Coordinates of C-alpha atoms (C1' of nucleotides) in Angstrom, one line a residue:
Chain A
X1 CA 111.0 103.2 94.8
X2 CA 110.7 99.8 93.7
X3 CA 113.6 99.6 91.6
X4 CA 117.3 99.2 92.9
X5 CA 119.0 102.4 91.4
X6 CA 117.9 104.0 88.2
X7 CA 120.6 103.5 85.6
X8 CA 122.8 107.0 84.8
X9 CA 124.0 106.8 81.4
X10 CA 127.5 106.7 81.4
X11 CA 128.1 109.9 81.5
X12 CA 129.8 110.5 78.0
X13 CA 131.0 114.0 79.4
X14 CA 133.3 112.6 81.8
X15 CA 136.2 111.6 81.0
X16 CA 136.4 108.0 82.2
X17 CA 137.0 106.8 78.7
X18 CA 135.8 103.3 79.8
X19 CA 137.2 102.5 82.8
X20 CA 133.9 101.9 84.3
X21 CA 132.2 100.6 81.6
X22 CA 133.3 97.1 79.7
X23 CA 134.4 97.2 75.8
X24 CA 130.8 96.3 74.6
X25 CA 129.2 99.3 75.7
X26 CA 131.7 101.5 74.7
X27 CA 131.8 99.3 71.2
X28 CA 128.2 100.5 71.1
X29 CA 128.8 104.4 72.4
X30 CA 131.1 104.5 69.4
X31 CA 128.5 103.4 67.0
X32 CA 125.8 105.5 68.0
X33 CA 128.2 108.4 67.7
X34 CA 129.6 107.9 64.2
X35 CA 126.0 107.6 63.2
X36 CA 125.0 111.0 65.5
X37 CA 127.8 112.8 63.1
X38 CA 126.5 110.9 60.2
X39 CA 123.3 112.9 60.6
X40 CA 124.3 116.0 62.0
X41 CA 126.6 116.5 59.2
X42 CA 123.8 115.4 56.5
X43 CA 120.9 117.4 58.2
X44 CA 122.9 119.9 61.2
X45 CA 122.0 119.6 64.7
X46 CA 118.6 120.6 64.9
X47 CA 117.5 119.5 61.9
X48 CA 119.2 115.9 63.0
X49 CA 116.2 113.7 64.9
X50 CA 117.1 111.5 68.0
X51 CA 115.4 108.8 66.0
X52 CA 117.2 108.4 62.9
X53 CA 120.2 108.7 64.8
X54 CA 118.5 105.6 67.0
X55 CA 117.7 104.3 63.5
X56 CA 121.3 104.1 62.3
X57 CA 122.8 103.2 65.2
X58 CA 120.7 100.2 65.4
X59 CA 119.0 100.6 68.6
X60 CA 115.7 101.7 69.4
X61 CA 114.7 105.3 69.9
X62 CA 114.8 105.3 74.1
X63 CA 117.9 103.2 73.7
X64 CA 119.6 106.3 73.1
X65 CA 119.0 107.2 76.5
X66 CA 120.9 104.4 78.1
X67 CA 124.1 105.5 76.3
X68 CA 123.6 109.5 76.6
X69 CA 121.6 112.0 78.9
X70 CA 120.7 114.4 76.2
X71 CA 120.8 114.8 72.5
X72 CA 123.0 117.9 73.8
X73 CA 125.5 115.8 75.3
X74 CA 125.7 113.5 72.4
X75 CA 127.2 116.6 70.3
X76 CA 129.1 117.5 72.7
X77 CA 130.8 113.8 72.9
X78 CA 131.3 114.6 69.4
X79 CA 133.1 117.4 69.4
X80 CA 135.2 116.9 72.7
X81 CA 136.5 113.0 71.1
X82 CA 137.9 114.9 67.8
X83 CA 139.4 118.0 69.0
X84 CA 140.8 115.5 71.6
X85 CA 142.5 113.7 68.7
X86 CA 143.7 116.2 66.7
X87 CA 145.4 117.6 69.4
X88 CA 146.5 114.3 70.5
X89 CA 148.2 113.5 66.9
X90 CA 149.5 116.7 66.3
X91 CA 151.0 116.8 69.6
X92 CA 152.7 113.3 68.5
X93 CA 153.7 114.5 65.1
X94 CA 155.4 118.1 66.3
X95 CA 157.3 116.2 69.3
X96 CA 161.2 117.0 68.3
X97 CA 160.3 119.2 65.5
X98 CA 162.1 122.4 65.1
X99 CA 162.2 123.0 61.4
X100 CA 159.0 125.5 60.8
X101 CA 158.3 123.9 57.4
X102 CA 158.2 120.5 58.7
X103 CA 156.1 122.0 61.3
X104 CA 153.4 123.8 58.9
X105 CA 153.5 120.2 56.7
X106 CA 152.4 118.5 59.9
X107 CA 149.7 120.7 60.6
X108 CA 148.3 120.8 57.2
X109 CA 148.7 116.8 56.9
X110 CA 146.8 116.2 60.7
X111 CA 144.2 118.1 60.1
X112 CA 143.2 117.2 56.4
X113 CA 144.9 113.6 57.3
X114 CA 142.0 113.5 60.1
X115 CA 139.7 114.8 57.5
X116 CA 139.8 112.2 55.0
X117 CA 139.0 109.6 57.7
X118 CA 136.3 111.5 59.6
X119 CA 134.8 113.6 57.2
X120 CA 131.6 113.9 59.4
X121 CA 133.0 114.5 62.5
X122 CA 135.1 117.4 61.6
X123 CA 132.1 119.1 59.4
X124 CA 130.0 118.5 62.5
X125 CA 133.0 119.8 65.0
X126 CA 133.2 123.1 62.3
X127 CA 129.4 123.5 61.8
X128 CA 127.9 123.0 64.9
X129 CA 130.4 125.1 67.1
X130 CA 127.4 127.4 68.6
X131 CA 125.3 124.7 69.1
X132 CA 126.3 123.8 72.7
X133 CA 125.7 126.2 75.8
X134 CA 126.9 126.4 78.9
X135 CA 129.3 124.0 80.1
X136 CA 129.3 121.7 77.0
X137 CA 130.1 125.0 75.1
X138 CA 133.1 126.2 77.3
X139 CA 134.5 122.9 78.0
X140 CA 134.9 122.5 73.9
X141 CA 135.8 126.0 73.7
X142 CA 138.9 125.4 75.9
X143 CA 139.5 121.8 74.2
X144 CA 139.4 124.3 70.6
X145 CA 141.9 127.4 72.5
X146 CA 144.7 124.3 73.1
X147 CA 144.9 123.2 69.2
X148 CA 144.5 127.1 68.4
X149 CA 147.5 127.5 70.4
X150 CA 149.6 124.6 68.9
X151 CA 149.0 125.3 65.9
X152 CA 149.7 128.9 66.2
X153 CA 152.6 127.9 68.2
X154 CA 153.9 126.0 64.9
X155 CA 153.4 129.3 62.5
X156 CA 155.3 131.0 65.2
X157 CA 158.4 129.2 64.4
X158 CA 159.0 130.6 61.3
X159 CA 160.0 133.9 63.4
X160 CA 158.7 136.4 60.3
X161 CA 155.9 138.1 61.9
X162 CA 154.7 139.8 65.3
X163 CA 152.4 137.9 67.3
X164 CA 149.7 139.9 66.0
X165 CA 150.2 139.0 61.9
X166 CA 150.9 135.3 63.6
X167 CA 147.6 134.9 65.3
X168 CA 146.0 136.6 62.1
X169 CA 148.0 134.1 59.7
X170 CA 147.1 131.2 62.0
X171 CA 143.0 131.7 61.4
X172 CA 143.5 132.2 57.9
X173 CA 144.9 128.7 58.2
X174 CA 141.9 127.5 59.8
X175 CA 139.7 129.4 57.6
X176 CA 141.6 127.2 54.2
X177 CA 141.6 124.1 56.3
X178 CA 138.1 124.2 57.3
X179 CA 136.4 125.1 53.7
X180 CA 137.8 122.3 52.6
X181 CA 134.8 120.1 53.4
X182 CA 133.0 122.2 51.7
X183 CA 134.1 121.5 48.0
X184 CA 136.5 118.4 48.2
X185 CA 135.3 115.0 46.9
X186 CA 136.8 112.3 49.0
X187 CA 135.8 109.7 46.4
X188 CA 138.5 111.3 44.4
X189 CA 141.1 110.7 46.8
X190 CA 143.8 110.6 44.1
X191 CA 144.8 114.1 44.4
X192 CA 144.4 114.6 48.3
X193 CA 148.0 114.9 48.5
X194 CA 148.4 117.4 46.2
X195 CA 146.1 119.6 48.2
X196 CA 147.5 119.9 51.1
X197 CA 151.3 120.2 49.1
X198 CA 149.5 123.6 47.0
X199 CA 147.9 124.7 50.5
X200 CA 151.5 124.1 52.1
X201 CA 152.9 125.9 49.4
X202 CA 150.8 128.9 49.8
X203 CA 151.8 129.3 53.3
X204 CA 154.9 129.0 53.4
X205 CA 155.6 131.7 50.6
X206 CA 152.9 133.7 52.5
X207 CA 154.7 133.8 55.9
X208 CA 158.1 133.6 54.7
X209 CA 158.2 135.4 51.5
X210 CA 160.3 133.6 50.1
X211 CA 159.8 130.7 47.6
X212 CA 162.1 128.0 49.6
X213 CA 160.5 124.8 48.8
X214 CA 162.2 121.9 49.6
X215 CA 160.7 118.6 48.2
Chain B
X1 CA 84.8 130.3 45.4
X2 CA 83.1 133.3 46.9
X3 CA 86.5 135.2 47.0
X4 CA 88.1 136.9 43.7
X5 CA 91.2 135.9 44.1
X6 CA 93.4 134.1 46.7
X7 CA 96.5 135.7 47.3
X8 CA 99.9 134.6 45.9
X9 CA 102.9 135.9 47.7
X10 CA 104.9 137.8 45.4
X11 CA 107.3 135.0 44.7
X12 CA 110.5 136.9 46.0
X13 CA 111.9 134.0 43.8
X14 CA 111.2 135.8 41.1
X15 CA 113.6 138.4 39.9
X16 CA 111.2 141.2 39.0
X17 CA 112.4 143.4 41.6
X18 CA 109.5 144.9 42.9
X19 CA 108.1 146.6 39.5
X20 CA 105.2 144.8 40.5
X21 CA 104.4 145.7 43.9
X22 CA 104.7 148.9 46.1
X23 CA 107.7 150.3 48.2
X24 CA 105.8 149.6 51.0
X25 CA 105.3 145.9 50.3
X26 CA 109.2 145.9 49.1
X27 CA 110.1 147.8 52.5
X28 CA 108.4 145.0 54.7
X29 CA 110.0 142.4 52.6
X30 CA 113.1 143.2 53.5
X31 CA 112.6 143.5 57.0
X32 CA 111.5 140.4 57.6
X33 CA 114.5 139.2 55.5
X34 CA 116.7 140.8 57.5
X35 CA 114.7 139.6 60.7
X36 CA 114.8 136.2 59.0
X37 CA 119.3 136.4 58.5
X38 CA 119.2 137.3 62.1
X39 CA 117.5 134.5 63.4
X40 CA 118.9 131.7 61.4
X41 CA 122.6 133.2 61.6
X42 CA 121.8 132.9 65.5
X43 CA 119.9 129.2 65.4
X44 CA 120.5 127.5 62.5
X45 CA 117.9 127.2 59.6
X46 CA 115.9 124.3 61.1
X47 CA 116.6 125.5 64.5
X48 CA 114.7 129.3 63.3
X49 CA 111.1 129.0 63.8
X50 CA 108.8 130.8 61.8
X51 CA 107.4 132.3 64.8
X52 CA 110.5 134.2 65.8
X53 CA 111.0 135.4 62.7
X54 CA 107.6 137.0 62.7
X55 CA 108.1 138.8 65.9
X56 CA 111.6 140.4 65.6
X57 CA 109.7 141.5 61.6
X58 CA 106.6 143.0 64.0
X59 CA 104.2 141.1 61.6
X60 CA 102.0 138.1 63.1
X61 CA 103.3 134.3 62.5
X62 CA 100.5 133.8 59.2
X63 CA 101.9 137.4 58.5
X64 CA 104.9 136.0 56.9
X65 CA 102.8 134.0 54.0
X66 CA 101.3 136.6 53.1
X67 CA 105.2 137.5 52.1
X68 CA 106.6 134.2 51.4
X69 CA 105.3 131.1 50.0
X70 CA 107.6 128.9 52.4
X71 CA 110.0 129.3 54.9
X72 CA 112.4 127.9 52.1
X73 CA 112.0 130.7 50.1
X74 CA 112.9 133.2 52.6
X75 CA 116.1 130.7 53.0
X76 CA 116.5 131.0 49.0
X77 CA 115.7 134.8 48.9
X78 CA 118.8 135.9 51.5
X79 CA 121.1 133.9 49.6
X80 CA 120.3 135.2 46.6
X81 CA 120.4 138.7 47.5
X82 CA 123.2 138.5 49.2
X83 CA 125.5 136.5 46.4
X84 CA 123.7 138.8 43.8
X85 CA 125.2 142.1 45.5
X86 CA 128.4 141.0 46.3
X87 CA 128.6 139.7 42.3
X88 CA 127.7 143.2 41.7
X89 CA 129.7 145.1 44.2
X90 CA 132.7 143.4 43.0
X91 CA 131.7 143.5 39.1
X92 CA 131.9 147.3 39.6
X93 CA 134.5 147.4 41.5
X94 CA 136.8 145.0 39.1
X95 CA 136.0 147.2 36.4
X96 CA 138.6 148.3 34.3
X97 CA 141.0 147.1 36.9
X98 CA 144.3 145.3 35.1
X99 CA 146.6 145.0 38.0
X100 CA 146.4 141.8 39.5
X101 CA 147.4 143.4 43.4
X102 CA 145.0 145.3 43.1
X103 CA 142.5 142.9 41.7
X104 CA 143.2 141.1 44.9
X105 CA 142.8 143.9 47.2
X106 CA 139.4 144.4 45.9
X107 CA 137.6 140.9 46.2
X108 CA 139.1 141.0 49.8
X109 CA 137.8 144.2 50.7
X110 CA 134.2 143.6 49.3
X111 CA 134.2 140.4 50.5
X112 CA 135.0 141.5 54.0
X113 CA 133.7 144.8 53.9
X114 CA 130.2 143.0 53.0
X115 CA 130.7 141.0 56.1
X116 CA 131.3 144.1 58.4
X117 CA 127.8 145.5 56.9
X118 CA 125.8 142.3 56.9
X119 CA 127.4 139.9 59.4
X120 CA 123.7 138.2 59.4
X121 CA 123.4 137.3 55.6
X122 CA 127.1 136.3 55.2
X123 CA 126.9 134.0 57.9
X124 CA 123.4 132.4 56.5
X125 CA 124.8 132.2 53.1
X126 CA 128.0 130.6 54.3
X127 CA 126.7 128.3 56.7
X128 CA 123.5 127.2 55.3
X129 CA 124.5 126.0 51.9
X130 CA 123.3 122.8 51.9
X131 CA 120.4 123.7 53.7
X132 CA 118.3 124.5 50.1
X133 CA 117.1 121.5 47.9
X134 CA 115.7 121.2 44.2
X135 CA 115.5 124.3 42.5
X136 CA 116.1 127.0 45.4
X137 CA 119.4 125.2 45.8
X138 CA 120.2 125.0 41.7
X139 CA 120.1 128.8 41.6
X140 CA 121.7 129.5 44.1
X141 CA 124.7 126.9 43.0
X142 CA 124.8 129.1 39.7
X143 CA 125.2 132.2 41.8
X144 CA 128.1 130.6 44.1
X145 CA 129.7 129.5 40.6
X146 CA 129.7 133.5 39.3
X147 CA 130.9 134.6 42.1
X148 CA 133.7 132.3 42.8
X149 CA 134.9 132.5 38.6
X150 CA 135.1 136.1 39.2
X151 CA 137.3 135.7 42.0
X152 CA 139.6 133.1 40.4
X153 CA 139.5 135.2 37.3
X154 CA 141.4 138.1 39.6
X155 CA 143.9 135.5 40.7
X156 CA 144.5 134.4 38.0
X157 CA 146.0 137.6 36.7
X158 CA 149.1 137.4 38.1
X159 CA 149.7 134.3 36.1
X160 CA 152.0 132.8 38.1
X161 CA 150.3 129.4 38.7
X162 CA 148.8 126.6 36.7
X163 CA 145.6 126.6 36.5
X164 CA 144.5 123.6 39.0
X165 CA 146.8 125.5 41.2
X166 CA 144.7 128.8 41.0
X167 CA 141.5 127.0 41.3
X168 CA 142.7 125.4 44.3
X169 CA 144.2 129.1 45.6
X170 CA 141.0 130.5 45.5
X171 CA 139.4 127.8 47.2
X172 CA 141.7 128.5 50.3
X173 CA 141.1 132.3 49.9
X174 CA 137.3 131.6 50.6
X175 CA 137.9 129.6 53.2
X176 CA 140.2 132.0 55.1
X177 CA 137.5 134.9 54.0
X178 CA 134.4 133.0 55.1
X179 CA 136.1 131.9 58.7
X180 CA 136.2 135.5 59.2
X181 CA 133.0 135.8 60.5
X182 CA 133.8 132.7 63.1
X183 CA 136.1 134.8 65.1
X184 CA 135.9 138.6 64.0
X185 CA 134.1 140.6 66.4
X186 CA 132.6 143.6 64.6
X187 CA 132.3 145.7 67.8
X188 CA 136.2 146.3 68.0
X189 CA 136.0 147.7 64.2
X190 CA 139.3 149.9 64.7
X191 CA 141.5 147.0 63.0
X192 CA 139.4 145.7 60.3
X193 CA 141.8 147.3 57.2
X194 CA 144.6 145.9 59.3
X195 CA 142.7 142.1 58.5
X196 CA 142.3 143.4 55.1
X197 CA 146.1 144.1 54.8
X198 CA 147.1 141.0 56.2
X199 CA 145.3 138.8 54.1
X200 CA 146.3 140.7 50.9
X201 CA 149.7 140.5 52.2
X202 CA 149.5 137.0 52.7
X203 CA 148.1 136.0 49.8
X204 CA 150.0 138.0 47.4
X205 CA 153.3 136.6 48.7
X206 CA 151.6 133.4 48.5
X207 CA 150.9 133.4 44.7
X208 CA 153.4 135.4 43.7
X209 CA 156.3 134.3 46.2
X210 CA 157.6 137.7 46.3
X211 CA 157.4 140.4 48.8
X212 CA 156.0 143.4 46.2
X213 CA 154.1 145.1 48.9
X214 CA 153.0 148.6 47.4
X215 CA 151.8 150.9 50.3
Chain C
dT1 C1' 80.3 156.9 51.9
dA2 C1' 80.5 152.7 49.0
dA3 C1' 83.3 149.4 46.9
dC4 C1' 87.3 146.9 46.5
dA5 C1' 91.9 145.4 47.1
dA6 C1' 95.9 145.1 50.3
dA7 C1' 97.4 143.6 54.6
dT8 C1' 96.9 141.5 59.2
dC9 C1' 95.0 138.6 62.7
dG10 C1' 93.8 134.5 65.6
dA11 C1' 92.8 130.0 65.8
dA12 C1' 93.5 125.5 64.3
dC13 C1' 95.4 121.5 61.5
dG14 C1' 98.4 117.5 61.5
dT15 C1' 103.2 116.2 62.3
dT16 C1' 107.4 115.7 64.4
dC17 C1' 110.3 116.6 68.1
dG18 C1' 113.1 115.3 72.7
dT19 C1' 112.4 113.0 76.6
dT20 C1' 110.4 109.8 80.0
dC21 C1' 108.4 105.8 82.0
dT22 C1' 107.4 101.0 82.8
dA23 C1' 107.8 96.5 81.3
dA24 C1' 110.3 93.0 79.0
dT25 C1' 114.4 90.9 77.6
dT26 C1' 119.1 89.5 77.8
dA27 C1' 123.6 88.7 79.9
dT28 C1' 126.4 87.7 84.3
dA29 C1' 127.4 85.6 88.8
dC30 C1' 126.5 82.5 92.4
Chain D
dG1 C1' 118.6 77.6 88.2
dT2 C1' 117.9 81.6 90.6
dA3 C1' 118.9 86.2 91.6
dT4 C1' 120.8 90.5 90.1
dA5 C1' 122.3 93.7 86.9
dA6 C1' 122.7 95.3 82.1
dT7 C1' 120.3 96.4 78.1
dT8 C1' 116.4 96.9 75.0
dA9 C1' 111.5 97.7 73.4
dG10 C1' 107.1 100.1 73.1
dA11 C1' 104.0 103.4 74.2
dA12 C1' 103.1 107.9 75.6
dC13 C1' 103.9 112.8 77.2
dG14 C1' 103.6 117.8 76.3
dA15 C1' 105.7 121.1 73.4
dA16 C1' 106.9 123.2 69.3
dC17 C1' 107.0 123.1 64.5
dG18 C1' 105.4 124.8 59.3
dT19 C1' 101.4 125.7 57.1
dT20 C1' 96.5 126.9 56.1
dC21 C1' 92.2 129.2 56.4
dG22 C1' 88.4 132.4 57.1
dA23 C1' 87.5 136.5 59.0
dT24 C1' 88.8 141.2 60.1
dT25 C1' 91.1 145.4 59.7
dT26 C1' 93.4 148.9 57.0
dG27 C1' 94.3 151.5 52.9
dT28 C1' 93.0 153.3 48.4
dT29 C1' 89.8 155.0 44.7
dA30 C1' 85.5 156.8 43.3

DNA sequence: TAACAAATCGAACGTTCGTTCTAATTATAC
DNA sequence: GTATAATTAGAACGAACGTTCGATTTGTTA
């Protein structure tokens, strides 16, 4: 009882994104989080060690306990920060669109967009999904229902199918977007744009049936 | 040196498929490989302890060395079974086969209808790819390669794409096959050809941007 | 039953893991 | 400069890990 109050690290599940907290902590919450995805992507969660995440981050193995309660919540900081960007981009980039192509283009370009910058994150956010329990798990679970539902929203636009082919159509979509970390190269960026236009492509003759290609 | 001869697992990385050994020594084999899939497909390779996998195979933990050399090679020996039949499976099925729907049709429905059979090994093989180093990891990199030339092989049939663009097509068809197994719940099997259909359907129209449906 | 191999068991090894604790250091405010 | 909080450092905890080993049991063949 000798001490004042013992420090309770930030809480990176709240989500006070630094209201509490001045820009030098969260400068060093950031860092210690693109190194946690660093090595969860090379190694997967429980192969990934607190410590080399400490290592990385440049702080020392306990100093990862200032910043987060659990190795737990560090994934699930993680995963809730992504999908909260995706969603929050895509819901820039669809605001005003009606035209369903434009709409699939948007999609595809977000998400493989956010995948050229973030390579780790997303693999981690794809790979680890059952990794979390409990409230971690739902809380992402709901965060990963809402860009479900936006971008199945987008698919619906085209009006060719019943809801039931739609929702099908829309995890295929996933399914394409997500193996993509498997096999691309981002050191060869130089035809990243031609992947998403075949992958666009493919789509739109798929759920229209028709080969109405604009650009 | 007072015993004859130590013990040396059978090497399940060898190929000889059990000319060497009884039907009883083949028959535990491949429970504890398929105790083994179910545990990793649940936690993760480094998150799968030994131990568990002993249990759920009723054989003690030192048990599984008397099978195994490493827990590595019971990584390496579900992936290669598992590419190795579904290389078969669709070799068979492909035979013979000229039309390119139908071609189609086929690597979707073995594909899938290996993952309603063996939800476990799919999911290993799928998710623990990178999990494998040095010459587990080689071998089963050659497998992945036969497999996925025989798929492209089928698409490219209908010859209606260049050939980046059907490499890149069949790269999106794994994707949306392998994601399967990320939201499919096999208890609710009544619409499993319905997944099948759609897929085919959306894939056809997607390469051959027409709407040639047959039945 | 005797001999031998095949298969299983239990205990132990050295290591690494996530987490905690206390003390020391640095920054901030009066 | 002194007090107070924010941050870091180091050592240690028990637990769980993959693997090994010698002994023991089970099965097979004469």
């Amino acid at each position: 009882m000798a001490h004042p109050d013992k420090h309770i690290p930030t809480d990176a599940a709240r989500q006070d994104s630094g209201a509490t907290q001045g820009p030098k902590f969260q400068k060093k919450l950031t860092d210690i989080l693109s190194s946690a995805a660093e090595v969860i992507a090379e190694r997967g969660f429980q192969g990934a060690s607190v410590r080399e995440v400490a290592a990385r981050g440049g702080v020392g193995l306990s100093g990862i306990y200032y910043y987060f309660k659990s190795k737990d919540e560090m994934l699930f900081a993680i995963q809730r920060n992504t999908f909260t960007a995706l969603i929050a981009m895509l819901q820039e980039k669809l605001a005003g669109v009606t035209n369903p192509e434009t709409g699939l283009r948007l999609v595809v370009e977000n998400h493989l967009g956010y995948f050229l910058n973030h390579p780790q994150e997303l693999k981690v956010c794809f790979h680890e999904l059952d990794s979390l329990s409990g409230d971690y798990y739902q809380r992402v679970l709901s965060l990963r229902r809402e860009y479900y539902d936006l971008v199945r929203s987008a698919l619906a636009r085209f009006g060719k199918s019943d809801e039931h082919t739609t929702s099908l159509n829309t995890l295929f979509l996933f399914g394409s977007l997500n193996w993509v970390n498997m096999w691309y190269d981002p050191s060869e960026r130089n035809d990243s744009q031609n992947v998403i236009e075949r992958l666009v492509d493919l789509y739109l003759r798929g759920i229209t049936g028709a080969t109405q290609i604009s650009n």
